[in-house]
Coordinates of C-alpha atoms in Angstrom, one line a residue:
Chain A
X84 CA 187.8 123.8 -23.1
X85 CA 185.4 125.2 -20.4
X86 CA 181.9 123.8 -20.3
X87 CA 179.1 125.3 -18.1
X88 CA 176.0 123.2 -17.3
X89 CA 173.1 125.1 -15.8
X90 CA 171.0 122.9 -13.5
X91 CA 167.9 123.1 -11.3
X92 CA 166.7 121.3 -8.2
X93 CA 163.0 120.4 -8.7
X94 CA 160.3 118.5 -6.8
X95 CA 160.4 114.9 -8.0
X96 CA 158.1 115.0 -11.1
X97 CA 157.1 111.4 -10.4
X98 CA 155.2 112.2 -7.2
X99 CA 151.4 112.5 -7.3
X100 CA 149.8 115.9 -7.3
X101 CA 148.5 115.3 -3.8
X102 CA 152.1 115.5 -2.5
X103 CA 152.4 119.1 -3.6
X104 CA 150.7 122.2 -2.1
X105 CA 150.4 125.5 -3.9
X106 CA 151.3 128.6 -2.0
X107 CA 149.3 131.4 -3.5
X108 CA 151.5 134.0 -1.8
X109 CA 154.1 134.3 -4.6
X110 CA 152.7 131.3 -6.3
X111 CA 155.1 128.5 -5.6
X112 CA 155.1 124.7 -5.2
X113 CA 155.5 123.5 -1.7
X114 CA 156.3 119.8 -1.4
X115 CA 154.6 118.1 1.5
X116 CA 156.8 116.7 4.2
X117 CA 158.8 113.7 3.0
X118 CA 158.5 114.6 -0.7
X119 CA 161.9 114.6 -2.2
X120 CA 163.6 117.0 -4.6
X121 CA 165.7 115.7 -7.5
X122 CA 168.0 117.2 -10.1
X123 CA 165.8 118.1 -13.1
X124 CA 166.0 115.0 -15.3
X125 CA 166.8 116.9 -18.5
X126 CA 169.7 118.6 -16.7
X127 CA 171.1 115.2 -15.9
X128 CA 171.0 114.5 -19.7
X129 CA 173.0 117.8 -20.1
X130 CA 175.5 116.7 -17.5
X131 CA 175.9 113.4 -19.3
X132 CA 176.5 115.2 -22.6
X133 CA 179.2 117.4 -20.9
X134 CA 180.9 114.3 -19.4
X135 CA 180.9 112.5 -22.8
X136 CA 182.5 115.5 -24.4
X137 CA 185.2 115.5 -21.7
X138 CA 185.8 111.8 -22.3
X139 CA 186.2 112.3 -26.1
X140 CA 188.2 115.6 -26.0
X141 CA 190.2 115.2 -22.8
X142 CA 191.1 118.7 -21.8
X143 CA 187.7 119.8 -20.5
X144 CA 186.7 121.5 -17.3
X145 CA 183.0 121.2 -16.4
X146 CA 181.4 123.8 -14.1
X147 CA 177.9 123.5 -12.9
X148 CA 175.7 126.5 -12.0
X149 CA 172.4 126.6 -10.1
X150 CA 170.2 129.3 -8.5
X151 CA 167.7 128.9 -5.7
X152 CA 166.5 129.8 -2.3
X153 CA 167.9 126.7 -0.8
X154 CA 169.7 123.6 -1.9
X155 CA 169.7 120.1 -0.8
X156 CA 173.4 119.3 -0.9
X157 CA 172.8 115.6 -1.8
X158 CA 170.9 116.6 -4.8
X159 CA 172.8 119.6 -6.1
X160 CA 176.2 117.9 -5.7
X161 CA 175.1 115.0 -7.9
X162 CA 176.8 116.5 -11.0
X163 CA 180.1 116.5 -9.0
X164 CA 179.6 112.8 -8.1
X165 CA 178.9 112.1 -11.8
X166 CA 182.3 113.7 -12.7
X167 CA 182.0 117.5 -13.0
X168 CA 184.7 119.7 -11.5
X169 CA 183.2 122.9 -10.1
X170 CA 179.9 123.9 -8.5
X171 CA 178.6 127.5 -8.3
X172 CA 175.5 128.3 -6.4
X173 CA 173.6 131.6 -6.3
X174 CA 171.4 131.7 -3.2
X175 CA 168.7 134.2 -2.4
X176 CA 165.2 133.9 -1.0
X177 CA 163.8 136.0 -3.8
X178 CA 164.9 133.5 -6.5
X179 CA 162.2 131.0 -5.3
X180 CA 159.4 133.1 -7.0
X181 CA 161.4 134.7 -9.8
X182 CA 160.3 134.3 -13.4
X183 CA 162.4 133.3 -16.3
X184 CA 163.4 136.9 -17.0
X185 CA 164.9 137.4 -13.6
X186 CA 166.6 134.0 -13.7
X187 CA 168.2 134.7 -17.0
X188 CA 169.6 138.0 -15.7
X189 CA 171.0 136.4 -12.6
X190 CA 172.6 133.6 -14.7
X191 CA 174.0 136.2 -17.1
X192 CA 175.6 138.2 -14.3
X193 CA 177.0 135.0 -12.7
X194 CA 178.5 133.9 -16.0
X195 CA 180.1 137.3 -16.4
X196 CA 181.8 136.7 -13.1
X197 CA 182.8 133.1 -13.4
X198 CA 183.1 132.8 -17.2
X199 CA 183.7 132.9 -20.0
X200 CA 182.8 129.4 -21.2
X201 CA 183.2 127.8 -24.6
X202 CA 180.1 125.8 -24.4
X203 CA 177.0 126.2 -22.2
X204 CA 174.7 123.2 -21.9
X205 CA 171.2 123.2 -20.3
X206 CA 168.4 120.6 -20.0
X207 CA 165.6 121.1 -22.6
X208 CA 163.3 122.4 -19.8
X209 CA 162.7 122.1 -16.1
X210 CA 160.0 119.6 -15.1
X211 CA 158.4 121.9 -12.6
X212 CA 157.4 125.0 -14.7
X213 CA 158.0 123.5 -18.1
X214 CA 158.9 126.9 -19.5
X215 CA 161.7 126.0 -21.8
X216 CA 162.6 129.7 -21.9
X217 CA 165.7 130.2 -19.7
X218 CA 168.3 128.5 -21.9
X219 CA 167.1 130.3 -25.1
X220 CA 166.8 133.6 -23.2
X221 CA 170.3 133.2 -21.8
X222 CA 171.7 132.6 -25.3
X223 CA 169.9 135.8 -26.5
X224 CA 171.3 137.7 -23.6
X225 CA 174.8 136.4 -24.1
X226 CA 174.5 137.0 -27.8
X227 CA 175.2 133.3 -28.6
X228 CA 173.7 131.1 -31.2
X229 CA 171.4 128.5 -29.6
X230 CA 170.6 124.9 -30.7
X231 CA 167.8 123.2 -28.8
X232 CA 166.9 119.6 -28.2
X233 CA 170.2 117.9 -28.9
X234 CA 170.4 114.1 -29.1
X235 CA 174.0 114.0 -29.9
X236 CA 176.9 116.5 -29.8
X237 CA 180.3 116.1 -31.4
X238 CA 183.1 118.6 -31.0
X239 CA 186.2 119.0 -33.0
X240 CA 188.4 121.9 -32.1
X241 CA 186.1 124.9 -32.5
X242 CA 183.6 123.1 -34.7
X243 CA 180.6 121.4 -33.2
X244 CA 178.0 119.1 -34.9
X245 CA 174.7 118.6 -33.3
X246 CA 171.8 116.3 -34.1
X247 CA 168.6 117.7 -32.8
X248 CA 165.2 116.1 -32.3
X249 CA 162.4 117.7 -34.5
X250 CA 158.9 116.3 -35.0
X251 CA 159.1 113.9 -37.9
X252 CA 162.8 113.3 -37.7
X253 CA 166.2 114.8 -36.8
X254 CA 168.0 117.8 -38.0
X255 CA 171.8 117.9 -38.3
X256 CA 173.4 121.3 -37.6
X257 CA 177.0 122.6 -37.4
X258 CA 178.1 125.5 -35.3
X259 CA 181.2 127.0 -33.8
X260 CA 182.1 127.6 -30.2
X261 CA 181.0 129.4 -28.1
X262 CA 177.4 128.3 -28.4
X263 CA 174.6 127.3 -26.1
X264 CA 172.9 123.9 -26.5
X265 CA 169.9 122.4 -24.8
X266 CA 169.9 118.6 -24.3
X267 CA 166.9 116.3 -24.6
X268 CA 166.2 112.9 -23.0
X269 CA 166.9 111.3 -26.4
X270 CA 170.6 112.0 -25.6
X271 CA 170.4 108.8 -23.5
X272 CA 170.4 107.7 -19.9
X273 CA 172.7 109.7 -17.6
X274 CA 175.3 107.7 -15.7
X275 CA 175.0 106.8 -12.0
X276 CA 177.6 108.3 -9.7
X277 CA 180.2 105.7 -8.7
X278 CA 181.8 105.4 -5.3
X279 CA 185.0 107.2 -6.4
X280 CA 182.9 110.0 -7.9
X281 CA 181.0 110.4 -4.6
X282 CA 184.2 110.5 -2.6
X283 CA 185.7 113.1 -5.0
X284 CA 182.5 115.2 -4.8
X285 CA 182.6 115.1 -1.0
X286 CA 185.9 117.0 -1.2
X287 CA 184.7 119.8 -3.5
X288 CA 183.2 122.8 -1.8
X289 CA 180.5 124.7 -3.8
X290 CA 181.2 128.3 -4.3
X291 CA 178.3 130.5 -3.1
X292 CA 177.2 133.9 -4.4
X293 CA 174.6 136.3 -3.1
X294 CA 172.9 138.6 -5.4
X295 CA 174.9 141.4 -3.8
X296 CA 178.1 139.6 -4.8
X297 CA 176.9 139.7 -8.4
X298 CA 176.1 143.4 -8.2
X299 CA 172.3 142.8 -8.4
X300 CA 170.1 144.9 -6.1
X301 CA 166.6 143.9 -5.0
X302 CA 165.3 146.8 -7.2
X303 CA 166.6 145.0 -10.3
X304 CA 164.5 142.0 -9.6
X305 CA 161.1 142.5 -11.3
X306 CA 159.0 139.7 -12.7
X307 CA 157.4 140.6 -16.0
X308 CA 154.9 137.8 -15.9
X309 CA 152.3 137.9 -13.2
X310 CA 150.7 134.6 -12.1
X311 CA 147.1 135.1 -11.2
X312 CA 146.1 131.5 -10.5
X313 CA 147.3 128.0 -10.3
X314 CA 144.8 125.1 -10.1
X315 CA 144.4 121.4 -10.8
X316 CA 142.6 120.9 -14.1
X317 CA 139.2 119.3 -13.8
X318 CA 138.9 115.7 -15.1
X319 CA 135.7 114.1 -16.2
X320 CA 135.7 110.6 -14.7
X321 CA 132.8 109.1 -16.7
X322 CA 134.7 106.2 -17.9
X323 CA 132.5 103.2 -18.7
X324 CA 134.3 100.0 -17.6
X325 CA 133.7 97.0 -19.9
X326 CA 132.4 93.9 -18.2
X327 CA 133.0 90.3 -19.0
X328 CA 133.1 86.8 -17.6
X329 CA 136.9 86.8 -17.6
X330 CA 139.7 89.0 -18.9
X331 CA 139.6 87.4 -22.4
X332 CA 135.9 88.1 -22.5
X333 CA 136.5 91.8 -21.4
X334 CA 138.8 92.1 -24.4
X335 CA 136.2 90.6 -26.7
X336 CA 133.5 92.9 -25.4
X337 CA 135.8 95.9 -25.7
X338 CA 136.2 95.2 -29.4
X339 CA 132.4 94.7 -29.8
X340 CA 131.8 98.0 -28.0
X341 CA 134.2 99.9 -30.2
X342 CA 132.5 98.5 -33.3
X343 CA 129.1 99.3 -31.9
X344 CA 130.2 102.9 -31.3
X345 CA 131.6 103.1 -34.8
X346 CA 135.1 103.8 -33.4
X347 CA 136.7 101.0 -35.4
Chain B
X115 CA 142.3 148.3 -30.6
X116 CA 144.9 145.6 -30.8
X117 CA 147.7 145.3 -33.2
X118 CA 148.2 141.6 -33.5
X119 CA 151.1 139.9 -35.3
X120 CA 150.6 136.2 -36.2
X121 CA 153.7 134.3 -37.3
X122 CA 153.1 131.7 -40.1
X123 CA 155.6 129.2 -41.2
X124 CA 156.1 127.9 -44.7
X125 CA 158.4 124.9 -44.9
X126 CA 159.2 124.4 -48.5
X127 CA 155.6 124.4 -50.0
X128 CA 154.1 123.1 -46.8
X129 CA 152.2 125.8 -44.9
X130 CA 152.1 124.9 -41.2
X131 CA 148.6 124.5 -39.9
X132 CA 149.4 126.6 -36.8
X133 CA 148.4 129.9 -38.5
X134 CA 144.9 128.6 -39.2
X135 CA 144.6 127.6 -35.5
X136 CA 145.9 130.9 -34.2
X137 CA 143.4 132.8 -36.4
X138 CA 140.7 130.6 -35.0
X139 CA 141.8 131.5 -31.5
X140 CA 141.8 135.2 -32.4
X141 CA 138.3 134.8 -33.9
X142 CA 137.2 133.3 -30.5
X143 CA 138.6 136.5 -28.9
X144 CA 136.6 138.6 -31.3
X145 CA 139.7 140.2 -32.7
X146 CA 138.8 141.7 -36.1
X147 CA 140.6 141.1 -39.3
X148 CA 141.9 144.7 -39.6
X149 CA 143.7 144.2 -36.3
X150 CA 145.7 141.2 -37.6
X151 CA 148.8 141.0 -39.7
X152 CA 150.1 137.6 -40.6
X153 CA 153.9 137.6 -41.0
X154 CA 155.2 134.7 -43.0
X155 CA 158.6 133.0 -42.5
X156 CA 160.0 130.7 -45.2
X157 CA 162.2 130.5 -48.3
X158 CA 161.5 132.0 -51.7
X159 CA 158.2 133.4 -50.6
X160 CA 157.7 135.6 -53.7
X161 CA 157.0 132.5 -55.8
X162 CA 154.5 131.2 -53.3
X163 CA 151.7 133.8 -53.2
X164 CA 149.2 131.1 -54.3
X165 CA 149.9 129.2 -51.1
X166 CA 149.9 132.4 -48.9
X167 CA 146.5 133.4 -50.3
X168 CA 145.0 130.4 -48.6
X169 CA 145.5 132.1 -45.2
X170 CA 142.1 133.6 -44.1
X171 CA 143.2 137.1 -43.1
X172 CA 143.3 140.5 -44.7
X173 CA 147.0 141.5 -44.4
X174 CA 150.1 139.4 -45.0
X175 CA 153.6 140.6 -44.6
X176 CA 156.2 138.4 -46.2
X177 CA 159.9 138.8 -46.3
X178 CA 161.6 138.8 -49.7
X179 CA 164.9 137.5 -48.2
X180 CA 165.4 134.3 -50.3
X181 CA 167.3 131.8 -48.2
X182 CA 166.8 131.2 -44.5
X183 CA 168.8 128.0 -44.4
X184 CA 165.9 125.6 -44.0
X185 CA 164.0 127.8 -41.4
X186 CA 167.1 128.1 -39.2
X187 CA 165.8 129.7 -35.9
X188 CA 169.1 131.6 -35.5
X189 CA 168.4 133.3 -38.8
X190 CA 164.7 133.6 -38.5
X191 CA 164.8 135.3 -35.1
X192 CA 166.7 138.1 -36.8
X193 CA 164.1 138.3 -39.6
X194 CA 161.2 138.1 -37.3
X195 CA 162.7 140.8 -35.1
X196 CA 162.9 143.1 -38.1
X197 CA 159.3 142.4 -39.0
X198 CA 158.3 143.2 -35.4
X199 CA 160.2 146.4 -35.4
X200 CA 158.4 147.3 -38.7
X201 CA 154.9 146.5 -37.4
X202 CA 155.2 147.4 -33.7
X203 CA 152.5 145.0 -32.5
X204 CA 151.1 144.8 -29.0
X205 CA 150.3 141.1 -29.3
X206 CA 152.3 138.4 -31.0
X207 CA 151.0 134.9 -31.6
X208 CA 153.3 132.0 -32.5
X209 CA 152.4 128.3 -33.0
X210 CA 154.6 126.0 -30.9
X211 CA 156.2 124.2 -33.8
X212 CA 159.9 123.1 -34.0
X213 CA 160.6 126.6 -35.1
X214 CA 158.1 128.5 -33.0
X215 CA 159.2 127.0 -29.7
X216 CA 162.7 128.4 -30.3
X217 CA 161.6 131.7 -31.8
X218 CA 159.1 132.8 -29.1
X219 CA 161.6 132.9 -26.2
X220 CA 164.3 134.4 -28.5
X221 CA 162.0 137.3 -29.4
X222 CA 160.7 137.7 -25.8
X223 CA 164.2 138.1 -24.5
X224 CA 165.5 140.2 -27.3
X225 CA 162.7 142.8 -26.8
X226 CA 162.2 142.2 -23.0
X227 CA 158.6 141.2 -23.5
X228 CA 156.6 138.7 -21.5
X229 CA 155.8 135.3 -23.0
X230 CA 153.2 132.6 -22.2
X231 CA 154.9 129.5 -23.6
X232 CA 152.9 126.4 -24.4
X233 CA 149.7 128.4 -24.1
X234 CA 146.5 126.4 -24.2
X235 CA 144.0 129.2 -24.2
X236 CA 143.6 132.9 -23.9
X237 CA 140.9 134.6 -21.8
X238 CA 139.8 138.1 -22.1
X239 CA 138.6 140.2 -19.1
X240 CA 136.2 143.1 -19.1
X241 CA 139.0 145.5 -19.8
X242 CA 140.0 143.5 -22.8
X243 CA 143.2 142.4 -21.1
X244 CA 144.4 139.0 -22.0
X245 CA 145.3 136.1 -19.7
X246 CA 147.2 133.1 -21.0
X247 CA 146.6 129.7 -19.6
X248 CA 149.4 127.2 -19.6
X249 CA 150.1 123.8 -18.1
X250 CA 152.9 123.4 -15.5
X251 CA 154.4 120.5 -13.7
X252 CA 153.8 118.2 -16.7
X253 CA 150.2 119.2 -16.9
X254 CA 149.3 118.3 -13.3
X255 CA 148.5 122.0 -12.7
X256 CA 147.3 124.9 -14.9
X257 CA 148.5 128.4 -14.4
X258 CA 147.0 131.7 -15.5
X259 CA 149.5 134.4 -16.5
X260 CA 149.1 138.1 -17.1
X261 CA 152.0 139.7 -19.0
X262 CA 153.0 143.1 -17.7
X263 CA 154.9 144.4 -20.7
X264 CA 153.4 146.6 -23.4
X265 CA 153.8 143.8 -26.0
X266 CA 152.6 140.3 -25.1
X267 CA 153.8 137.1 -26.7
X268 CA 151.8 133.9 -26.8
X269 CA 153.3 130.6 -28.0
X270 CA 150.3 128.4 -28.5
X271 CA 150.3 124.6 -28.5
X272 CA 149.3 123.1 -31.9
X273 CA 146.1 121.0 -32.4
X274 CA 144.3 122.6 -29.5
X275 CA 142.1 124.9 -31.8
X276 CA 140.3 123.9 -34.9
X277 CA 141.5 125.6 -38.1
X278 CA 139.8 128.8 -39.2
X279 CA 138.3 128.3 -42.6
X280 CA 136.8 131.5 -44.0
X281 CA 136.7 131.4 -47.8
X282 CA 135.2 134.9 -48.0
X283 CA 138.4 136.7 -47.1
X284 CA 141.4 137.0 -49.2
X285 CA 144.7 138.6 -48.0
X286 CA 146.7 141.5 -49.5
X287 CA 150.3 140.4 -49.6
X288 CA 153.1 142.8 -49.1
X289 CA 156.6 141.6 -49.8
X290 CA 159.4 143.5 -48.1
X291 CA 163.2 143.1 -48.0
X292 CA 164.2 143.0 -44.4
X293 CA 167.6 143.0 -42.7
X294 CA 170.6 141.8 -44.8
X295 CA 172.4 140.7 -41.7
X296 CA 171.4 137.0 -41.8
X297 CA 174.8 135.7 -41.0
X298 CA 175.0 133.0 -38.4
X299 CA 177.6 130.5 -37.5
X300 CA 175.0 127.8 -37.0
X301 CA 173.9 126.1 -40.2
X302 CA 171.3 123.5 -40.8
X303 CA 173.2 120.8 -42.8
X304 CA 170.3 118.4 -43.4
X305 CA 167.0 117.0 -42.1
X306 CA 166.6 113.3 -41.9
X307 CA 162.9 112.3 -42.0
X308 CA 162.3 109.2 -39.9
X309 CA 161.3 106.2 -41.8
X310 CA 158.0 105.1 -40.4
X311 CA 156.4 102.0 -41.8
X312 CA 152.8 102.5 -42.5
X313 CA 150.8 105.5 -41.3
X314 CA 152.5 108.5 -39.5
X315 CA 151.5 108.9 -35.9
X316 CA 150.5 112.5 -36.3
X317 CA 148.2 111.7 -39.2
X318 CA 146.6 108.5 -38.1
X319 CA 142.9 108.3 -37.4
X320 CA 143.5 105.5 -34.9
X321 CA 146.6 105.2 -32.7
X322 CA 147.3 102.3 -30.4
X323 CA 150.1 102.8 -27.8
X324 CA 151.8 100.8 -25.2
X325 CA 153.4 101.7 -21.9
X326 CA 155.9 100.5 -19.3
X327 CA 153.4 97.9 -18.1
X328 CA 154.0 95.9 -21.2
X329 CA 157.3 94.8 -19.7
X330 CA 159.4 94.7 -22.8
X331 CA 159.5 95.2 -26.6
X332 CA 157.9 91.9 -27.5
X333 CA 154.2 92.8 -26.8
X334 CA 154.5 95.5 -29.4
X335 CA 154.3 92.8 -32.0
X336 CA 150.7 92.3 -30.9
X337 CA 150.1 96.0 -31.0
X338 CA 151.5 96.0 -34.5
X339 CA 149.1 93.2 -35.5
X340 CA 146.1 95.1 -34.1
X341 CA 147.3 98.3 -35.8
X342 CA 147.5 96.4 -39.1
X343 CA 143.8 95.3 -38.7
X344 CA 142.6 98.8 -37.7
X345 CA 144.8 100.7 -40.2
X346 CA 146.2 102.4 -37.1
X347 CA 149.6 103.8 -36.1
X348 CA 151.6 102.5 -33.1
X349 CA 153.0 104.7 -30.4
X350 CA 154.6 104.4 -27.0
X351 CA 155.1 106.2 -23.7
X352 CA 158.4 107.9 -22.8
X353 CA 159.3 105.1 -20.3
X354 CA 159.1 102.6 -23.2
X355 CA 161.4 104.7 -25.5
X356 CA 163.9 105.6 -22.7
X357 CA 164.1 101.9 -22.0
X358 CA 165.0 101.3 -25.6
X359 CA 162.0 99.0 -26.3
X360 CA 160.9 101.3 -29.1
X361 CA 162.6 104.1 -30.9
X362 CA 162.0 107.7 -29.6
X363 CA 160.2 108.5 -32.9
X364 CA 157.3 106.5 -31.4
X365 CA 157.1 108.6 -28.2
X366 CA 153.9 110.4 -27.4
X367 CA 153.8 113.1 -24.8
X368 CA 155.1 116.4 -23.7
X369 CA 158.6 115.7 -25.0
X370 CA 157.4 113.5 -27.9
X371 CA 154.7 113.6 -30.5
X372 CA 151.5 115.6 -30.1
X373 CA 148.7 113.5 -31.6
X374 CA 145.0 114.1 -32.0
X375 CA 143.4 110.9 -33.5
X376 CA 139.8 110.0 -33.5
X377 CA 140.5 106.9 -31.4
X378 CA 143.4 106.6 -29.0
X379 CA 143.7 103.1 -27.6
X380 CA 146.2 102.7 -24.8
X381 CA 147.6 99.5 -23.3
X382 CA 149.4 99.5 -19.9
X383 CA 149.8 103.2 -19.9
X384 CA 149.1 104.9 -16.6
X385 CA 148.5 108.2 -18.2
X386 CA 150.8 110.5 -16.3
X387 CA 150.0 114.1 -17.2
X388 CA 153.3 114.4 -19.2
X389 CA 151.9 111.6 -21.4
X390 CA 148.5 113.2 -21.6
X391 CA 150.1 116.4 -22.8
X392 CA 150.7 114.7 -26.1
X393 CA 147.3 113.0 -26.6
X394 CA 144.8 115.0 -24.6
X395 CA 143.2 116.2 -27.8
X396 CA 142.2 112.7 -29.0
X397 CA 138.5 112.5 -29.7
X398 CA 138.0 109.2 -27.9
X399 CA 140.4 107.6 -25.5
X400 CA 140.0 103.9 -24.7
X401 CA 142.3 102.2 -22.2
X402 CA 143.4 98.8 -21.0
X403 CA 145.2 98.8 -17.7
X404 CA 145.3 96.6 -14.6
X405 CA 144.9 99.5 -12.2
X406 CA 141.5 101.0 -12.0
X407 CA 142.9 104.0 -10.1
X408 CA 145.3 104.8 -13.1
X409 CA 145.2 108.4 -14.2
X410 CA 144.3 107.4 -17.8
X411 CA 140.7 106.5 -16.7
X412 CA 140.1 110.2 -15.9
X413 CA 140.3 110.8 -19.6
X414 CA 139.2 107.5 -21.1
X415 CA 135.7 107.0 -22.3
X416 CA 135.9 103.2 -22.1
X417 CA 138.1 101.1 -19.9
X418 CA 139.1 97.5 -19.6
X419 CA 140.5 96.6 -16.3
X420 CA 142.8 93.6 -16.1
X421 CA 146.0 92.0 -17.3
X422 CA 146.7 93.0 -20.9
X423 CA 148.1 89.5 -21.5
X424 CA 144.6 88.1 -21.2
X425 CA 142.6 91.1 -22.5
X426 CA 144.5 91.6 -25.7
X427 CA 144.0 88.1 -27.1
X428 CA 140.2 88.4 -26.6
X429 CA 140.3 91.9 -28.3
X430 CA 142.5 90.6 -31.2
X431 CA 140.5 87.5 -31.9
X432 CA 137.2 89.5 -31.9
X433 CA 138.8 92.1 -34.1
X434 CA 139.9 89.4 -36.6
X435 CA 136.3 88.2 -36.8
X436 CA 134.9 91.7 -37.2
X437 CA 137.4 92.4 -40.0
X438 CA 136.3 89.2 -41.8
X439 CA 132.7 90.3 -41.7

C-alpha cells in the first residue's frame, strides 16, 4: 500500500504577532530574524496517522510531499525521522505567494508524476493561512472521495473506516481506497523522532522537482484570489481590573461585580 | 444585479441557523429578495415545506432526491453542483457548518471559482464589488480578499451575524429532481452524539472555561461546581484537551466549538487568537489570569489578576452566598 502525506513548513504558530512582518509585495508573512519555522502541527497528526497504519498493516510505503520557495532541511525532514520513507519537494520562488488553486494544481501534477497512491493524508489545515481548502480541492481535482477531520482511521484491505469530528459528536464513515483524508488534532499526539529515526532520515535524500520538471510553465500560475490587505485586528483594551485586599478578596469582588452587572 | 445562491441545510427536521445569518448578511449588503435563491440540502424535503417556509426569502429551490445518506458531503457536492448549474449564480453563500466547510472548497475547485473561506464579513465598494474579510494565522491577522472569477463563493463563519427575522415575506418553493448520479463509495454509517452532562456548550447562556494554567484535570472540579451554581456549561482550551485533562468535546476555539454565550468566564486561559476564534462573539468576557499582559484582557470586560488557586475560592464562596439570597 502506498500512502502520500502532504505537508507544509510554516512559521511557528506559537510566536507572538510582533515576530512576524507582513510584506505587502505579494502579501506574505516574513518571520523576523531568529523566528523558527516548524512542520504544520496538523500535518504531524497526518504523519502519525500514516505511521500507525503502517504499523497495523505492515506492507506500507509512506511518501511525503511538500511545496515551497525554500525549505529548512531540519524541519522538512522531520517526517523521515518519524519513520516515513520518501520525501518529494517541489521548489520554486513563485510558490511562496501562490493561492490554494495554484498549490492544488502543482500537487496534482506532482502526484501524476510520482503516484498513484492508495491513500492521501493531509493535515486539516495549515496554521498560517488557515484555509482548509487545499486537501479538499486536491480530492476534487483527483476525482477522489474526501473525508475531513479524521480522529481515527482503520484500514482493512481496500476498506477503510474513519471516525471524524463533527460539532456535537463524531461521525463514523466507511470508504474504499483510493481516498483522501484530512487528519485533525483529535487523532492524538504525534510521536517524537527517535535517534534511529534521525540516523535513517540523514541517509535519505529528498527528491527535488522544479515546476519545469512537472511540465508547468509560469503562464499556468495564476492566483484567482487577490489579497488587497492584511492587518492586525484592532483590540479594545478597556478591561476593568477588579481590586481587592488579597487574591481571595479579588475573587469575592469579582463575583459581586458580576452580580451587580446582572451577568450572573 | 446579482444572482445570489444561498445554501441552507436541513438535518432531519432541524433547519441550520446559518441560512438566517446569511440572509442577514445579504440584507446588510442591500441585496434585494428577488436577487436571492435559497437552495436547500437535506433528506425528504417534499414533506418538510412547513419548515422551509420559515426561511425569510422569496424563492426556494429544493431537490426532490430523497436520500442523501445523512448529509454526506460527497453526495451533496454533486447535488449542489447540479443546483448551481441550474441557477448559474454569480455569488454563492454557504454557512461554515460541518457540511458547509467541506462543500464550499469542493464546489470552488469543481467549477474553478474563488472562495473566501471562514469569511467574517463582506464589504461592498462603490462599483458594487465584494471584498471578503477572513482571519489568518489563527486570527492574529485579518486579510481582505477579492475574488477574480465570475462567480464568487463565500463560506461564512456561523454566529457572527444575527438571524434575519422577516415575518412579512414567505417563500415560493420549487421542488426539482436533480442528478441521479448520487453514488459514492463513502457512506456515513452513523453519528454518535456526545453525551454531555447538563447544558450543551453551544447553547449555554454562561460558559466557564479553563486553560493550561490550571495545571491538571483536578481544578475542573471547582469549575464544575461554579458551573452548577450558575447553570453554566464547562469548556476548555485546546492545550487542556490535547493534554488529555478534558475530552476534546469540551474544546473551544478555531478547531473546537464556536460559542457565543452571554457571559464567558475564563480561568487561566491566555487567550491565543486560535482560542478567541471560538469565543470572540461572547457578549461579555470575564477573565481570571496571573498575567496582566495576557491576550485575553484585550477582549475581557472585567479581569482578575492573580493566582486562580486563591481567586477561585473567594469567587466560589461569594457565589454560594449570592445563590442563597
